[in-house]
């Protein structure tokens, strides 16, 4: 395939769902409830938690994919950027 080439679909370089995450730092995953990658986001959280990771999943209503890039155009962007900043600051304080 165009993306895979000769690499199997189960290769962690293609999909993080097949990777191992020992000692992962705290992770914040943001997705829109209406986007196609929402289910992958929830599955990734399960993968990280199974490896002992601390994961926060934040689902935003009716936002486009990568809505965080649309700061100043949609209010959800500013809120999600603030959430990510707060998450990062809390993770640094815990470390």
PDB file of C-alpha atoms in Angstrom:
ATOM      1  CA  UNK A   1       0.000   0.000   0.000  1.00  0.00           C
ATOM      2  CA  UNK A   2       0.893   3.645  -0.338  1.00  0.00           C
ATOM      3  CA  UNK A   3       1.511   4.176   3.369  1.00  0.00           C
ATOM      4  CA  UNK A   4       2.658   0.735   4.443  1.00  0.00           C
ATOM      5  CA  UNK A   5       4.946  -0.256   1.590  1.00  0.00           C
ATOM      6  CA  UNK A   6       6.540  -3.516   2.733  1.00  0.00           C
ATOM      7  CA  UNK A   7       5.856  -2.859   6.437  1.00  0.00           C
ATOM      8  CA  UNK A   8       3.146  -5.010   8.080  1.00  0.00           C
ATOM      9  CA  UNK A   9       0.110  -3.128   9.413  1.00  0.00           C
ATOM     10  CA  UNK A  10       0.875  -4.502  12.899  1.00  0.00           C
ATOM     11  CA  UNK A  11       4.292  -2.828  12.964  1.00  0.00           C
ATOM     12  CA  UNK A  12       4.428  -0.189  15.746  1.00  0.00           C
ATOM     13  CA  UNK A  13       6.036   2.239  13.298  1.00  0.00           C
ATOM     14  CA  UNK A  14       2.733   2.192  11.432  1.00  0.00           C
ATOM     15  CA  UNK A  15       0.316   2.022  14.360  1.00  0.00           C
ATOM     16  CA  UNK A  16       1.080   2.914  17.975  1.00  0.00           C
ATOM     17  CA  UNK A  17      -1.621   0.430  19.021  1.00  0.00           C
ATOM     18  CA  UNK A  18       0.974  -2.303  18.503  1.00  0.00           C
ATOM     19  CA  UNK A  19       3.793  -0.529  20.365  1.00  0.00           C
ATOM     20  CA  UNK A  20       4.922  -1.022  23.932  1.00  0.00           C
ATOM     21  CA  UNK A  21       4.999   1.866  26.367  1.00  0.00           C
ATOM     22  CA  UNK A  22       6.897   0.886  29.505  1.00  0.00           C
ATOM     23  CA  UNK A  23       7.402   3.834  31.809  1.00  0.00           C
ATOM     24  CA  UNK A  24       5.310   6.208  29.694  1.00  0.00           C
ATOM     25  CA  UNK A  25       4.785   9.699  31.127  1.00  0.00           C
ATOM     26  CA  UNK A  26       1.260  10.963  31.827  1.00  0.00           C
ATOM     27  CA  UNK A  27      -0.620  11.364  28.552  1.00  0.00           C
ATOM     28  CA  UNK A  28      -3.465  13.653  27.515  1.00  0.00           C
ATOM     29  CA  UNK A  29      -5.400  12.525  24.441  1.00  0.00           C
ATOM     30  CA  UNK A  30      -7.830  14.977  22.877  1.00  0.00           C
ATOM     31  CA  UNK A  31     -10.356  14.028  20.207  1.00  0.00           C
ATOM     32  CA  UNK A  32     -13.646  15.266  18.911  1.00  0.00           C
ATOM     33  CA  UNK A  33     -16.679  13.099  19.614  1.00  0.00           C
ATOM     34  CA  UNK A  34     -17.644  13.506  15.948  1.00  0.00           C
ATOM     35  CA  UNK A  35     -14.329  12.691  14.266  1.00  0.00           C
ATOM     36  CA  UNK A  36     -13.278   9.419  12.710  1.00  0.00           C
ATOM     37  CA  UNK A  37     -10.261   9.068  15.023  1.00  0.00           C
ATOM     38  CA  UNK A  38     -12.313   9.157  18.229  1.00  0.00           C
ATOM     39  CA  UNK A  39     -12.417   5.369  18.549  1.00  0.00           C
ATOM     40  CA  UNK A  40      -8.669   5.132  17.878  1.00  0.00           C
ATOM     41  CA  UNK A  41      -8.093   7.679  20.630  1.00  0.00           C
ATOM     42  CA  UNK A  42     -10.092   5.637  23.125  1.00  0.00           C
ATOM     43  CA  UNK A  43      -8.265   2.449  22.054  1.00  0.00           C
ATOM     44  CA  UNK A  44      -4.899   4.200  22.454  1.00  0.00           C
ATOM     45  CA  UNK A  45      -5.862   5.187  25.995  1.00  0.00           C
ATOM     46  CA  UNK A  46      -6.658   1.532  26.726  1.00  0.00           C
ATOM     47  CA  UNK A  47      -3.279   0.474  25.276  1.00  0.00           C
ATOM     48  CA  UNK A  48      -1.420   2.989  27.434  1.00  0.00           C
ATOM     49  CA  UNK A  49      -3.367   2.087  30.566  1.00  0.00           C
ATOM     50  CA  UNK A  50      -2.684  -1.622  29.992  1.00  0.00           C
ATOM     51  CA  UNK A  51       1.018  -0.718  30.024  1.00  0.00           C
ATOM     52  CA  UNK A  52       0.538   1.010  33.397  1.00  0.00           C
ATOM     53  CA  UNK A  53       0.286   4.527  32.012  1.00  0.00           C
ATOM     54  CA  UNK A  54      -1.708   7.404  33.431  1.00  0.00           C
ATOM     55  CA  UNK A  55      -4.025   8.636  30.661  1.00  0.00           C
ATOM     56  CA  UNK A  56      -6.579  11.417  30.453  1.00  0.00           C
ATOM     57  CA  UNK A  57      -8.988  11.326  27.520  1.00  0.00           C
ATOM     58  CA  UNK A  58     -10.721  14.577  26.654  1.00  0.00           C
ATOM     59  CA  UNK A  59     -13.545  14.397  24.122  1.00  0.00           C
ATOM     60  CA  UNK A  60     -14.878  17.643  22.664  1.00  0.00           C
ATOM     61  CA  UNK A  61     -18.328  17.916  21.097  1.00  0.00           C
ATOM     62  CA  UNK A  62     -18.669  18.640  17.382  1.00  0.00           C
ATOM     63  CA  UNK A  63     -15.175  19.945  16.673  1.00  0.00           C
ATOM     64  CA  UNK A  64     -13.280  19.260  13.431  1.00  0.00           C
ATOM     65  CA  UNK A  65     -10.113  17.168  13.396  1.00  0.00           C
ATOM     66  CA  UNK A  66      -7.159  19.132  14.876  1.00  0.00           C
ATOM     67  CA  UNK A  67      -9.482  21.921  15.985  1.00  0.00           C
ATOM     68  CA  UNK A  68      -6.719  23.118  18.322  1.00  0.00           C
ATOM     69  CA  UNK A  69      -5.075  24.724  15.286  1.00  0.00           C
ATOM     70  CA  UNK A  70      -8.069  27.020  14.833  1.00  0.00           C
ATOM     71  CA  UNK A  71      -7.395  29.199  17.858  1.00  0.00           C
ATOM     72  CA  UNK A  72      -9.069  32.598  17.488  1.00  0.00           C
ATOM     73  CA  UNK A  73     -11.637  31.051  15.104  1.00  0.00           C
ATOM     74  CA  UNK A  74     -13.426  28.544  17.302  1.00  0.00           C
ATOM     75  CA  UNK A  75     -13.696  28.716  21.100  1.00  0.00           C
ATOM     76  CA  UNK A  76     -13.053  24.974  21.517  1.00  0.00           C
ATOM     77  CA  UNK A  77      -9.504  25.536  20.284  1.00  0.00           C
ATOM     78  CA  UNK A  78      -8.586  27.953  23.072  1.00  0.00           C
ATOM     79  CA  UNK A  79     -10.203  25.703  25.675  1.00  0.00           C
ATOM     80  CA  UNK A  80      -8.310  22.627  24.458  1.00  0.00           C
ATOM     81  CA  UNK A  81      -4.996  24.467  24.301  1.00  0.00           C
ATOM     82  CA  UNK A  82      -5.574  25.657  27.870  1.00  0.00           C
ATOM     83  CA  UNK A  83      -6.406  22.114  28.926  1.00  0.00           C
ATOM     84  CA  UNK A  84      -3.166  20.831  27.366  1.00  0.00           C
ATOM     85  CA  UNK A  85      -1.143  23.569  29.081  1.00  0.00           C
ATOM     86  CA  UNK A  86      -2.705  22.798  32.463  1.00  0.00           C
ATOM     87  CA  UNK A  87      -2.104  19.079  31.956  1.00  0.00           C
ATOM     88  CA  UNK A  88       1.556  19.643  31.076  1.00  0.00           C
ATOM     89  CA  UNK A  89       2.080  21.966  34.047  1.00  0.00           C
ATOM     90  CA  UNK A  90       0.528  19.424  36.430  1.00  0.00           C
ATOM     91  CA  UNK A  91       2.677  16.624  34.979  1.00  0.00           C
ATOM     92  CA  UNK A  92       5.828  18.678  35.499  1.00  0.00           C
ATOM     93  CA  UNK A  93       4.845  19.461  39.087  1.00  0.00           C
ATOM     94  CA  UNK A  94       4.348  15.715  39.767  1.00  0.00           C
ATOM     95  CA  UNK A  95       7.710  14.756  38.271  1.00  0.00           C
TER      96      UNK A  95
END
